[in-house]
Amino acid sequence: MENYRITVLKGDGIGPEIVDETLKVLDRAGEVYGFRMQYDFRLMGGCAIDAAGVPLPADTVEACRQSDSVLLGAVGGPQWDTMPGHLRPEAGLLGIRGALGLYANLRPAKIFPALKAASPIKQSIIGDSLDIMVVRELTGGIYFGERGRCEKDGVRAAFDTEFYTVPEIVRIAKVGFEMARKRGKKLCSVDKANVLESSRLWRETVVALSADYPDVELSHMYVDNCAMQLVRNPAQFDVIVTSNMFGDILSDEASMISGSIGMLASASLAGGSFGLYEPIHGSAPDIAGRGVANPLATILSAAMMLKYSFGLEAAAAAVERAVNAALESARTPDIFEEGYRKVGTAEMGALVASLIA
Ligand code: NAD
């Protein structure tokens, strides 16, 4: 039986509650599909500050490096908000991404049929289903380029630089092509090549690489048009690949099409099979400890881990089916609608686990 070693970072706030339910679902998927998960629990975020004085202890980084993948709940909370920037829980998030070389961020925007009514987009536009994957470059571009303050013509000024090397573009574009290959075989590369030189290099590089992926249909779109098309006709997209800043904005836009923050999963990959999987929401201190948090974003992040890190496609699909089936009858308070049973975190986790087949 295949055995996978997962470093588990429960984090703060609702983190421990939603991760505990996710592990139950993973264990059940393992029983049904014949694999075993071995968990190594480590500290990151506020809990690590309290226990070890830093948000990202060295042993946590080492454990992540030694494992097959990482599952993260969420970090942060008001009790650590007054700490200096480098000692805040969120510094652990940036630190772990850098330490593990996670350069590709995957954000699915998927509407579960049972939750169609929650989308802020008209049902006539969404159609029968919606399933977009945004692949965002995570460690380059303007967020990491040269920046500074200066003076121009006697007035104060500031600048940030969009900078990409060809190898950086190639490696993220490859993630996009490979992802499209595993899905609907359509890749849309988003840039601003009508204005930016870095975008022209981006486009040239993606076009050159496309020769290796004749089975994937490649298209290009300017970022402003893409922002508009995501609302006008989101169903046209399969996989979108783009730079750090454009991806930051577009992935938030695309993910909100699904209508609920408690449902949104994400993955960050380092090129090989290793990845860090986490919900996109935070630690929700306002509802922590009350047993009402929605565990589905974390459960769906774990499903991404099964698919993208371990190639366990059938088990991943079974988890997604179980989530949809659970939504047919039960809802946590954040997605509650009349006519459904209102359940807490543990009950939702148990229900999803019981529906895995
Ligand atoms: P948040 O995502 O934690 O919460 C925003 C709102 O959504 C809250 O009302 C919350 O109750 C609700 N919500 C979030 N997740 C939910 C879930 N699973 N089920 C039900 N409701 C849910 O964002 P915030 O309030 O801006 O931040 C709270 C803390 O989390 C801060 O310390 C912030 O820095 C941190 N944070 C961490 C991460 C991360 O760990 N990746 C991401 C974002 C924010």
mmCIF file of C-alpha atoms and ligand atoms in Angstrom:
data_model
loop_
_atom_site.group_PDB
_atom_site.id
_atom_site.type_symbol
_atom_site.label_atom_id
_atom_site.label_comp_id
_atom_site.label_asym_id
_atom_site.label_seq_id
_atom_site.Cartn_x
_atom_site.Cartn_y
_atom_site.Cartn_z
ATOM 1 C CA MET A 1 0.000 0.000 0.000
ATOM 2 C CA GLU A 2 1.353 3.426 -0.962
ATOM 3 C CA ASN A 3 2.307 5.550 2.042
ATOM 4 C CA TYR A 4 2.462 9.373 1.858
ATOM 5 C CA ARG A 5 4.165 11.572 4.450
ATOM 6 C CA ILE A 6 2.286 14.819 5.015
ATOM 7 C CA THR A 7 3.481 17.671 7.208
ATOM 8 C CA VAL A 8 0.381 19.144 8.807
ATOM 9 C CA LEU A 9 0.365 22.789 9.904
ATOM 10 C CA LYS A 10 -2.948 23.373 11.655
ATOM 11 C CA GLY A 11 -2.113 26.993 12.480
ATOM 12 C CA ASP A 12 -4.404 29.304 14.404
ATOM 13 C CA GLY A 13 -8.070 30.265 14.814
ATOM 14 C CA ILE A 14 -10.289 27.826 12.918
ATOM 15 C CA GLY A 15 -7.167 26.114 11.478
ATOM 16 C CA PRO A 16 -7.155 23.152 13.905
ATOM 17 C CA GLU A 17 -10.923 22.588 13.534
ATOM 18 C CA ILE A 18 -10.970 22.506 9.734
ATOM 19 C CA VAL A 19 -7.758 20.497 9.435
ATOM 20 C CA ASP A 20 -9.002 17.800 11.858
ATOM 21 C CA GLU A 21 -12.036 17.220 9.639
ATOM 22 C CA THR A 22 -9.875 17.153 6.536
ATOM 23 C CA LEU A 23 -7.645 14.440 7.982
ATOM 24 C CA LYS A 24 -10.737 12.307 8.664
ATOM 25 C CA VAL A 25 -11.713 12.687 5.002
ATOM 26 C CA LEU A 26 -8.192 11.847 3.790
ATOM 27 C CA ASP A 27 -8.079 8.757 6.014
ATOM 28 C CA ARG A 28 -11.427 7.577 4.698
ATOM 29 C CA ALA A 29 -10.324 8.170 1.086
ATOM 30 C CA GLY A 30 -7.229 6.102 1.869
ATOM 31 C CA GLU A 31 -9.329 3.216 3.208
ATOM 32 C CA VAL A 32 -11.514 3.194 0.114
ATOM 33 C CA TYR A 33 -8.786 3.802 -2.483
ATOM 34 C CA GLY A 34 -5.931 1.876 -0.878
ATOM 35 C CA PHE A 35 -3.336 4.382 0.337
ATOM 36 C CA ARG A 36 -2.137 5.562 3.734
ATOM 37 C CA MET A 37 -1.307 9.006 5.034
ATOM 38 C CA GLN A 38 1.299 9.493 7.730
ATOM 39 C CA TYR A 39 0.994 12.885 9.452
ATOM 40 C CA ASP A 40 3.778 14.916 11.012
ATOM 41 C CA PHE A 41 2.203 17.770 13.018
ATOM 42 C CA ARG A 42 4.272 20.966 13.238
ATOM 43 C CA LEU A 43 3.781 24.546 14.340
ATOM 44 C CA MET A 44 3.527 27.631 12.164
ATOM 45 C CA GLY A 45 1.987 31.058 12.735
ATOM 46 C CA GLY A 46 0.744 32.400 16.062
ATOM 47 C CA CYS A 47 0.884 29.003 17.764
ATOM 48 C CA ALA A 48 4.593 28.795 16.830
ATOM 49 C CA ILE A 49 5.205 32.316 18.181
ATOM 50 C CA ASP A 50 3.656 31.294 21.493
ATOM 51 C CA ALA A 51 5.603 28.032 21.692
ATOM 52 C CA ALA A 52 8.936 28.919 20.078
ATOM 53 C CA GLY A 53 9.069 32.719 19.739
ATOM 54 C CA VAL A 54 9.079 32.705 15.913
ATOM 55 C CA PRO A 55 6.298 32.177 13.338
ATOM 56 C CA LEU A 56 8.264 29.626 11.312
ATOM 57 C CA PRO A 57 10.564 27.422 13.419
ATOM 58 C CA ALA A 58 13.476 25.739 11.606
ATOM 59 C CA ASP A 59 12.188 22.244 12.484
ATOM 60 C CA THR A 60 8.907 23.033 10.718
ATOM 61 C CA VAL A 61 10.731 23.962 7.499
ATOM 62 C CA GLU A 62 12.887 20.834 7.757
ATOM 63 C CA ALA A 63 9.842 18.599 8.332
ATOM 64 C CA CYS A 64 8.129 20.119 5.269
ATOM 65 C CA ARG A 65 11.231 19.477 3.163
ATOM 66 C CA GLN A 66 11.329 15.843 4.290
ATOM 67 C CA SER A 67 7.669 15.200 3.486
ATOM 68 C CA ASP A 68 5.762 14.411 0.303
ATOM 69 C CA SER A 69 3.460 17.420 0.715
ATOM 70 C CA VAL A 70 2.184 19.957 3.225
ATOM 71 C CA LEU A 71 -1.363 20.625 4.418
ATOM 72 C CA LEU A 72 -1.952 24.033 6.007
ATOM 73 C CA GLY A 73 -5.010 25.338 7.871
ATOM 74 C CA ALA A 74 -4.654 29.093 8.374
ATOM 75 C CA VAL A 75 -2.592 31.409 10.542
ATOM 76 C CA GLY A 76 -3.051 34.720 12.331
ATOM 77 C CA GLY A 77 -5.214 36.362 14.932
ATOM 78 C CA PRO A 78 -5.687 39.640 16.797
ATOM 79 C CA GLN A 79 -3.470 38.593 19.722
ATOM 80 C CA TRP A 80 -0.399 38.713 17.451
ATOM 81 C CA ASP A 81 -1.356 41.810 15.429
ATOM 82 C CA THR A 82 0.805 44.174 17.459
ATOM 83 C CA MET A 83 4.016 42.204 16.923
ATOM 84 C CA PRO A 84 6.693 43.587 14.560
ATOM 85 C CA GLY A 85 6.189 42.540 10.899
ATOM 86 C CA HIS A 86 8.845 39.811 10.796
ATOM 87 C CA LEU A 87 7.423 38.226 13.968
ATOM 88 C CA ARG A 88 3.784 38.166 12.883
ATOM 89 C CA PRO A 89 2.077 34.876 11.991
ATOM 90 C CA GLU A 90 1.707 35.936 8.332
ATOM 91 C CA ALA A 91 5.536 36.170 8.059
ATOM 92 C CA GLY A 92 5.459 32.382 8.422
ATOM 93 C CA LEU A 93 3.348 32.125 5.258
ATOM 94 C CA LEU A 94 5.769 34.118 3.116
ATOM 95 C CA GLY A 95 8.695 32.328 4.764
ATOM 96 C CA ILE A 96 7.437 28.833 4.052
ATOM 97 C CA ARG A 97 6.646 29.640 0.401
ATOM 98 C CA GLY A 98 10.158 31.007 -0.089
ATOM 99 C CA ALA A 99 11.869 28.214 1.860
ATOM 100 C CA LEU A 100 10.104 25.522 -0.174
ATOM 101 C CA GLY A 101 10.596 27.251 -3.558
ATOM 102 C CA LEU A 102 6.858 27.295 -4.284
ATOM 103 C CA TYR A 103 6.699 29.300 -7.508
ATOM 104 C CA ALA A 104 3.345 28.190 -8.932
ATOM 105 C CA ASN A 105 0.052 29.032 -7.273
ATOM 106 C CA LEU A 106 -3.022 27.118 -8.380
ATOM 107 C CA ARG A 107 -6.433 28.539 -7.619
ATOM 108 C CA PRO A 108 -9.480 26.677 -8.903
ATOM 109 C CA ALA A 109 -12.705 28.564 -9.421
ATOM 110 C CA LYS A 110 -15.311 25.873 -9.453
ATOM 111 C CA ILE A 111 -19.005 25.957 -8.885
ATOM 112 C CA PHE A 112 -20.511 22.921 -7.270
ATOM 113 C CA PRO A 113 -23.915 22.247 -8.822
ATOM 114 C CA ALA A 114 -25.506 22.245 -5.356
ATOM 115 C CA LEU A 115 -24.192 25.766 -4.683
ATOM 116 C CA LYS A 116 -25.036 27.382 -8.003
ATOM 117 C CA ALA A 117 -27.420 29.835 -6.387
ATOM 118 C CA ALA A 118 -24.600 31.231 -4.196
ATOM 119 C CA SER A 119 -22.738 32.647 -7.192
ATOM 120 C CA PRO A 120 -23.010 36.406 -7.671
ATOM 121 C CA ILE A 121 -23.079 35.728 -11.441
ATOM 122 C CA LYS A 122 -26.410 35.032 -13.189
ATOM 123 C CA GLN A 123 -27.157 31.341 -13.664
ATOM 124 C CA SER A 124 -27.743 31.932 -17.382
ATOM 125 C CA ILE A 125 -24.105 33.049 -17.695
ATOM 126 C CA ILE A 126 -22.616 30.279 -15.562
ATOM 127 C CA GLY A 127 -24.356 27.547 -17.524
ATOM 128 C CA ASP A 128 -24.390 23.972 -16.243
ATOM 129 C CA SER A 129 -21.027 24.062 -14.526
ATOM 130 C CA LEU A 130 -17.959 26.172 -14.165
ATOM 131 C CA ASP A 131 -14.442 24.949 -13.582
ATOM 132 C CA ILE A 132 -11.529 27.339 -14.152
ATOM 133 C CA MET A 133 -7.972 26.961 -12.904
ATOM 134 C CA VAL A 134 -5.806 30.071 -12.494
ATOM 135 C CA VAL A 135 -2.058 29.327 -12.488
ATOM 136 C CA ARG A 136 -0.245 32.305 -10.994
ATOM 137 C CA GLU A 137 3.527 32.863 -10.950
ATOM 138 C CA LEU A 138 4.338 33.368 -7.274
ATOM 139 C CA THR A 139 7.985 34.294 -6.748
ATOM 140 C CA GLY A 140 8.841 36.803 -9.509
ATOM 141 C CA GLY A 141 7.518 39.870 -11.290
ATOM 142 C CA ILE A 142 6.761 43.254 -9.813
ATOM 143 C CA TYR A 143 6.334 41.997 -6.233
ATOM 144 C CA PHE A 144 9.997 40.984 -6.223
ATOM 145 C CA GLY A 145 11.516 43.427 -8.752
ATOM 146 C CA GLU A 146 13.662 46.450 -8.028
ATOM 147 C CA ARG A 147 11.764 49.186 -6.177
ATOM 148 C CA GLY A 148 12.494 52.447 -4.541
ATOM 149 C CA ARG A 149 11.761 56.069 -3.826
ATOM 150 C CA CYS A 150 13.294 58.886 -5.828
ATOM 151 C CA GLU A 151 12.782 62.449 -6.905
ATOM 152 C CA LYS A 152 11.785 63.539 -10.402
ATOM 153 C CA ASP A 153 11.585 67.156 -11.496
ATOM 154 C CA GLY A 154 11.675 68.215 -7.865
ATOM 155 C CA VAL A 155 8.759 66.054 -6.683
ATOM 156 C CA ARG A 156 8.758 62.802 -4.674
ATOM 157 C CA ALA A 157 8.257 59.629 -6.699
ATOM 158 C CA ALA A 158 8.382 55.845 -6.334
ATOM 159 C CA PHE A 159 8.853 52.880 -8.682
ATOM 160 C CA ASP A 160 8.408 49.103 -8.794
ATOM 161 C CA THR A 161 9.811 46.974 -11.594
ATOM 162 C CA GLU A 162 8.163 44.101 -13.448
ATOM 163 C CA PHE A 163 11.057 41.743 -14.197
ATOM 164 C CA TYR A 164 10.946 38.187 -15.569
ATOM 165 C CA THR A 165 13.692 35.927 -16.883
ATOM 166 C CA VAL A 166 12.969 33.392 -19.624
ATOM 167 C CA PRO A 167 13.551 30.403 -17.277
ATOM 168 C CA GLU A 168 11.024 31.865 -14.811
ATOM 169 C CA ILE A 169 8.445 32.192 -17.591
ATOM 170 C CA VAL A 170 9.203 28.734 -18.980
ATOM 171 C CA ARG A 171 8.732 26.962 -15.653
ATOM 172 C CA ILE A 172 5.379 28.602 -14.864
ATOM 173 C CA ALA A 173 4.136 28.189 -18.436
ATOM 174 C CA LYS A 174 5.012 24.489 -18.215
ATOM 175 C CA VAL A 175 2.818 24.191 -15.123
ATOM 176 C CA GLY A 176 0.017 25.825 -17.129
ATOM 177 C CA PHE A 177 0.434 23.500 -20.120
ATOM 178 C CA GLU A 178 0.686 20.383 -17.934
ATOM 179 C CA MET A 179 -2.400 21.451 -15.996
ATOM 180 C CA ALA A 180 -4.343 22.040 -19.229
ATOM 181 C CA ARG A 181 -3.246 18.605 -20.419
ATOM 182 C CA LYS A 182 -4.806 17.031 -17.286
ATOM 183 C CA ARG A 183 -8.028 19.035 -17.750
ATOM 184 C CA GLY A 184 -9.852 20.522 -20.764
ATOM 185 C CA LYS A 185 -6.698 21.006 -22.913
ATOM 186 C CA LYS A 186 -7.178 24.775 -23.252
ATOM 187 C CA LEU A 187 -4.624 27.277 -21.956
ATOM 188 C CA CYS A 188 -5.106 31.041 -21.969
ATOM 189 C CA SER A 189 -1.955 33.050 -21.308
ATOM 190 C CA VAL A 190 -2.773 36.469 -19.882
ATOM 191 C CA ASP A 191 -0.440 39.441 -20.324
ATOM 192 C CA LYS A 192 -0.310 43.101 -21.304
ATOM 193 C CA ALA A 193 1.844 42.631 -24.409
ATOM 194 C CA ASN A 194 0.363 45.714 -26.099
ATOM 195 C CA VAL A 195 2.147 47.864 -23.505
ATOM 196 C CA LEU A 196 4.738 46.000 -21.437
ATOM 197 C CA GLU A 197 8.075 44.694 -22.734
ATOM 198 C CA SER A 198 8.097 42.029 -20.002
ATOM 199 C CA SER A 199 4.720 40.851 -21.345
ATOM 200 C CA ARG A 200 6.105 40.655 -24.898
ATOM 201 C CA LEU A 201 8.893 38.390 -23.627
ATOM 202 C CA TRP A 202 6.275 36.411 -21.670
ATOM 203 C CA ARG A 203 4.178 35.882 -24.804
ATOM 204 C CA GLU A 204 7.152 34.975 -27.056
ATOM 205 C CA THR A 205 8.315 32.433 -24.486
ATOM 206 C CA VAL A 206 4.890 30.841 -24.046
ATOM 207 C CA VAL A 207 4.460 30.599 -27.826
ATOM 208 C CA ALA A 208 7.875 28.921 -28.213
ATOM 209 C CA LEU A 209 7.029 26.414 -25.481
ATOM 210 C CA SER A 210 3.672 25.585 -27.057
ATOM 211 C CA ALA A 211 5.497 23.522 -29.704
ATOM 212 C CA ASP A 212 6.007 20.902 -26.962
ATOM 213 C CA TYR A 213 2.260 20.780 -26.254
ATOM 214 C CA PRO A 214 0.514 20.304 -29.622
ATOM 215 C CA ASP A 215 -2.457 18.736 -27.828
ATOM 216 C CA VAL A 216 -3.130 21.936 -25.833
ATOM 217 C CA GLU A 217 -5.007 24.798 -27.512
ATOM 218 C CA LEU A 218 -3.162 28.013 -26.607
ATOM 219 C CA SER A 219 -4.728 31.475 -26.661
ATOM 220 C CA HIS A 220 -3.584 34.894 -25.421
ATOM 221 C CA MET A 221 -5.576 37.631 -23.750
ATOM 222 C CA TYR A 222 -4.750 41.077 -22.409
ATOM 223 C CA VAL A 223 -5.323 41.280 -18.684
ATOM 224 C CA ASP A 224 -7.962 44.014 -18.872
ATOM 225 C CA ASN A 225 -9.981 41.987 -21.361
ATOM 226 C CA CYS A 226 -9.565 38.859 -19.203
ATOM 227 C CA ALA A 227 -10.932 40.687 -16.148
ATOM 228 C CA MET A 228 -13.987 41.570 -18.228
ATOM 229 C CA GLN A 229 -14.391 38.118 -19.835
ATOM 230 C CA LEU A 230 -14.318 36.379 -16.442
ATOM 231 C CA VAL A 231 -17.560 38.112 -15.593
ATOM 232 C CA ARG A 232 -19.063 38.213 -19.097
ATOM 233 C CA ASN A 233 -18.447 34.608 -20.119
ATOM 234 C CA PRO A 234 -16.416 32.652 -17.548
ATOM 235 C CA ALA A 235 -17.240 29.288 -19.103
ATOM 236 C CA GLN A 236 -14.858 30.022 -22.017
ATOM 237 C CA PHE A 237 -11.844 29.433 -19.726
ATOM 238 C CA ASP A 238 -10.169 26.182 -18.764
ATOM 239 C CA VAL A 239 -6.652 27.036 -17.491
ATOM 240 C CA ILE A 240 -5.333 30.607 -17.221
ATOM 241 C CA VAL A 241 -1.590 31.156 -16.758
ATOM 242 C CA THR A 242 -0.279 34.560 -15.792
ATOM 243 C CA SER A 243 2.263 36.652 -13.903
ATOM 244 C CA ASN A 244 2.363 37.296 -10.177
ATOM 245 C CA MET A 245 0.453 40.589 -10.038
ATOM 246 C CA PHE A 246 -2.079 39.827 -12.780
ATOM 247 C CA GLY A 247 -2.665 36.421 -11.165
ATOM 248 C CA ASP A 248 -3.136 37.971 -7.748
ATOM 249 C CA ILE A 249 -6.008 40.046 -9.058
ATOM 250 C CA LEU A 250 -7.548 37.582 -11.532
ATOM 251 C CA SER A 251 -7.487 34.615 -9.140
ATOM 252 C CA ASP A 252 -9.453 36.593 -6.553
ATOM 253 C CA GLU A 253 -11.917 37.671 -9.197
ATOM 254 C CA ALA A 254 -12.290 34.165 -10.633
ATOM 255 C CA SER A 255 -12.608 32.460 -7.278
ATOM 256 C CA MET A 256 -15.400 34.713 -6.080
ATOM 257 C CA ILE A 257 -17.528 33.504 -8.987
ATOM 258 C CA SER A 258 -18.198 30.516 -6.730
ATOM 259 C CA GLY A 259 -19.645 32.856 -4.136
ATOM 260 C CA SER A 260 -18.289 31.537 -0.861
ATOM 261 C CA ILE A 261 -14.915 31.984 0.791
ATOM 262 C CA GLY A 262 -15.390 28.816 2.823
ATOM 263 C CA MET A 263 -15.306 26.730 -0.382
ATOM 264 C CA LEU A 264 -12.102 27.980 -2.019
ATOM 265 C CA ALA A 265 -9.059 25.721 -2.200
ATOM 266 C CA SER A 266 -5.526 26.408 -3.368
ATOM 267 C CA ALA A 267 -2.197 24.743 -4.037
ATOM 268 C CA SER A 268 1.347 26.032 -4.377
ATOM 269 C CA LEU A 269 3.797 23.867 -6.282
ATOM 270 C CA ALA A 270 7.558 23.774 -6.635
ATOM 271 C CA GLY A 271 7.733 22.095 -10.018
ATOM 272 C CA GLY A 272 7.798 18.420 -9.045
ATOM 273 C CA SER A 273 5.082 16.586 -7.202
ATOM 274 C CA PHE A 274 5.678 18.378 -3.899
ATOM 275 C CA GLY A 275 3.102 21.012 -2.967
ATOM 276 C CA LEU A 276 1.590 23.051 -0.166
ATOM 277 C CA TYR A 277 -2.190 22.896 0.008
ATOM 278 C CA GLU A 278 -4.380 25.341 1.908
ATOM 279 C CA PRO A 279 -7.759 27.058 1.844
ATOM 280 C CA ILE A 280 -7.621 30.643 0.605
ATOM 281 C CA HIS A 281 -9.474 31.997 3.616
ATOM 282 C CA GLY A 282 -7.788 33.105 6.819
ATOM 283 C CA SER A 283 -8.039 31.912 10.414
ATOM 284 C CA ALA A 284 -11.483 33.511 10.958
ATOM 285 C CA PRO A 285 -10.859 34.497 14.598
ATOM 286 C CA ASP A 286 -14.450 35.769 14.819
ATOM 287 C CA ILE A 287 -15.814 32.208 14.697
ATOM 288 C CA ALA A 288 -12.835 30.201 16.013
ATOM 289 C CA GLY A 289 -13.522 27.586 18.663
ATOM 290 C CA ARG A 290 -17.264 27.550 18.047
ATOM 291 C CA GLY A 291 -17.370 24.519 15.795
ATOM 292 C CA VAL A 292 -19.169 26.362 13.002
ATOM 293 C CA ALA A 293 -16.383 26.930 10.434
ATOM 294 C CA ASN A 294 -16.832 25.474 6.970
ATOM 295 C CA PRO A 295 -14.165 22.760 6.501
ATOM 296 C CA LEU A 296 -14.858 22.270 2.774
ATOM 297 C CA ALA A 297 -12.152 24.614 1.401
ATOM 298 C CA THR A 298 -9.529 22.638 3.309
ATOM 299 C CA ILE A 299 -11.065 19.308 2.314
ATOM 300 C CA LEU A 300 -11.025 20.440 -1.336
ATOM 301 C CA SER A 301 -7.384 21.543 -0.922
ATOM 302 C CA ALA A 302 -6.613 18.009 0.253
ATOM 303 C CA ALA A 303 -8.391 16.680 -2.852
ATOM 304 C CA MET A 304 -6.033 18.838 -4.935
ATOM 305 C CA MET A 305 -3.126 17.252 -3.080
ATOM 306 C CA LEU A 306 -4.354 13.768 -3.972
ATOM 307 C CA LYS A 307 -4.644 14.769 -7.633
ATOM 308 C CA TYR A 308 -1.678 17.027 -8.266
ATOM 309 C CA SER A 309 0.940 15.676 -5.852
ATOM 310 C CA PHE A 310 0.111 11.975 -5.799
ATOM 311 C CA GLY A 311 -1.731 11.346 -9.070
ATOM 312 C CA LEU A 312 -4.637 9.795 -7.124
ATOM 313 C CA GLU A 313 -7.211 11.114 -9.556
ATOM 314 C CA ALA A 314 -10.003 8.688 -8.669
ATOM 315 C CA ALA A 315 -9.679 9.394 -4.941
ATOM 316 C CA ALA A 316 -9.601 13.164 -5.596
ATOM 317 C CA ALA A 317 -12.736 12.926 -7.729
ATOM 318 C CA ALA A 318 -14.419 10.848 -5.010
ATOM 319 C CA VAL A 319 -13.717 13.573 -2.419
ATOM 320 C CA GLU A 320 -15.177 16.237 -4.739
ATOM 321 C CA ARG A 321 -18.249 14.080 -5.381
ATOM 322 C CA ALA A 322 -18.674 13.561 -1.632
ATOM 323 C CA VAL A 323 -18.474 17.326 -1.046
ATOM 324 C CA ASN A 324 -21.171 17.949 -3.634
ATOM 325 C CA ALA A 325 -23.332 15.176 -2.220
ATOM 326 C CA ALA A 326 -22.954 16.582 1.311
ATOM 327 C CA LEU A 327 -24.029 20.012 0.045
ATOM 328 C CA GLU A 328 -27.243 18.480 -1.301
ATOM 329 C CA SER A 329 -28.491 18.004 2.263
ATOM 330 C CA ALA A 330 -26.338 19.913 4.755
ATOM 331 C CA ARG A 331 -24.831 23.375 5.049
ATOM 332 C CA THR A 332 -22.515 25.118 7.478
ATOM 333 C CA PRO A 333 -23.824 28.551 8.588
ATOM 334 C CA ASP A 334 -21.717 30.519 6.027
ATOM 335 C CA ILE A 335 -23.479 28.830 3.081
ATOM 336 C CA PHE A 336 -26.793 28.058 4.765
ATOM 337 C CA GLU A 337 -30.011 28.261 2.775
ATOM 338 C CA GLU A 338 -33.566 27.435 3.859
ATOM 339 C CA GLY A 339 -34.454 23.825 3.195
ATOM 340 C CA TYR A 340 -31.072 22.401 4.233
ATOM 341 C CA ARG A 341 -29.886 20.956 7.534
ATOM 342 C CA LYS A 342 -27.612 23.389 9.379
ATOM 343 C CA VAL A 343 -24.482 21.558 10.560
ATOM 344 C CA GLY A 344 -21.225 22.408 12.307
ATOM 345 C CA THR A 345 -17.634 21.747 11.297
ATOM 346 C CA ALA A 346 -17.368 18.215 12.697
ATOM 347 C CA GLU A 347 -20.726 17.092 11.335
ATOM 348 C CA MET A 348 -19.867 18.377 7.851
ATOM 349 C CA GLY A 349 -16.484 16.604 7.967
ATOM 350 C CA ALA A 350 -18.069 13.342 9.110
ATOM 351 C CA LEU A 351 -20.744 13.602 6.417
ATOM 352 C CA VAL A 352 -18.209 14.117 3.608
ATOM 353 C CA ALA A 353 -16.087 11.231 4.903
ATOM 354 C CA SER A 354 -19.140 8.951 5.054
ATOM 355 C CA LEU A 355 -20.060 9.798 1.442
ATOM 356 C CA ILE A 356 -16.710 8.793 -0.063
ATOM 357 C CA ALA A 357 -17.240 5.827 -2.330
HETATM 358 P P1 NAD B 1 -10.695 35.477 7.046
HETATM 359 O O1 NAD B 1 -10.665 34.768 5.754
HETATM 360 O O2 NAD B 1 -10.094 34.765 8.204
HETATM 361 O O3 NAD B 1 -12.203 35.820 7.430
HETATM 362 C C1 NAD B 1 -13.052 36.656 6.633
HETATM 363 C C2 NAD B 1 -14.526 36.348 6.938
HETATM 364 O O4 NAD B 1 -14.856 35.086 6.349
HETATM 365 C C3 NAD B 1 -14.816 36.203 8.428
HETATM 366 O O5 NAD B 1 -16.094 36.703 8.697
HETATM 367 C C4 NAD B 1 -14.792 34.717 8.670
HETATM 368 O O6 NAD B 1 -15.596 34.294 9.749
HETATM 369 C C5 NAD B 1 -15.284 34.159 7.344
HETATM 370 N N1 NAD B 1 -14.683 32.858 7.037
HETATM 371 C C6 NAD B 1 -13.412 32.615 6.622
HETATM 372 N N2 NAD B 1 -13.204 31.300 6.498
HETATM 373 C C7 NAD B 1 -14.359 30.692 6.827
HETATM 374 C C8 NAD B 1 -14.776 29.332 6.904
HETATM 375 N N3 NAD B 1 -13.945 28.326 6.585
HETATM 376 N N4 NAD B 1 -16.029 29.058 7.296
HETATM 377 C C9 NAD B 1 -16.891 30.051 7.611
HETATM 378 N N5 NAD B 1 -16.565 31.363 7.552
HETATM 379 C C10 NAD B 1 -15.298 31.668 7.166
HETATM 380 O O7 NAD B 1 -9.995 36.887 6.813
HETATM 381 P P2 NAD B 1 -9.636 38.041 7.849
HETATM 382 O O8 NAD B 1 -10.713 38.171 8.877
HETATM 383 O O9 NAD B 1 -9.255 39.194 7.031
HETATM 384 O O10 NAD B 1 -8.313 37.536 8.575
HETATM 385 C C11 NAD B 1 -8.296 36.855 9.846
HETATM 386 C C12 NAD B 1 -6.872 36.426 10.152
HETATM 387 O O11 NAD B 1 -6.439 35.467 9.188
HETATM 388 C C13 NAD B 1 -5.862 37.572 10.087
HETATM 389 O O12 NAD B 1 -4.932 37.400 11.123
HETATM 390 C C14 NAD B 1 -5.218 37.388 8.725
HETATM 391 O O13 NAD B 1 -3.925 37.927 8.656
HETATM 392 C C15 NAD B 1 -5.200 35.885 8.592
HETATM 393 N N6 NAD B 1 -5.139 35.367 7.216
HETATM 394 C C16 NAD B 1 -4.453 34.220 7.047
HETATM 395 C C17 NAD B 1 -4.418 33.621 5.802
HETATM 396 C C18 NAD B 1 -3.700 32.306 5.661
HETATM 397 O O14 NAD B 1 -3.383 31.691 6.649
HETATM 398 N N7 NAD B 1 -3.443 31.843 4.443
HETATM 399 C C19 NAD B 1 -5.090 34.199 4.723
HETATM 400 C C20 NAD B 1 -5.836 35.367 4.941
HETATM 401 C C21 NAD B 1 -5.854 35.952 6.196
#
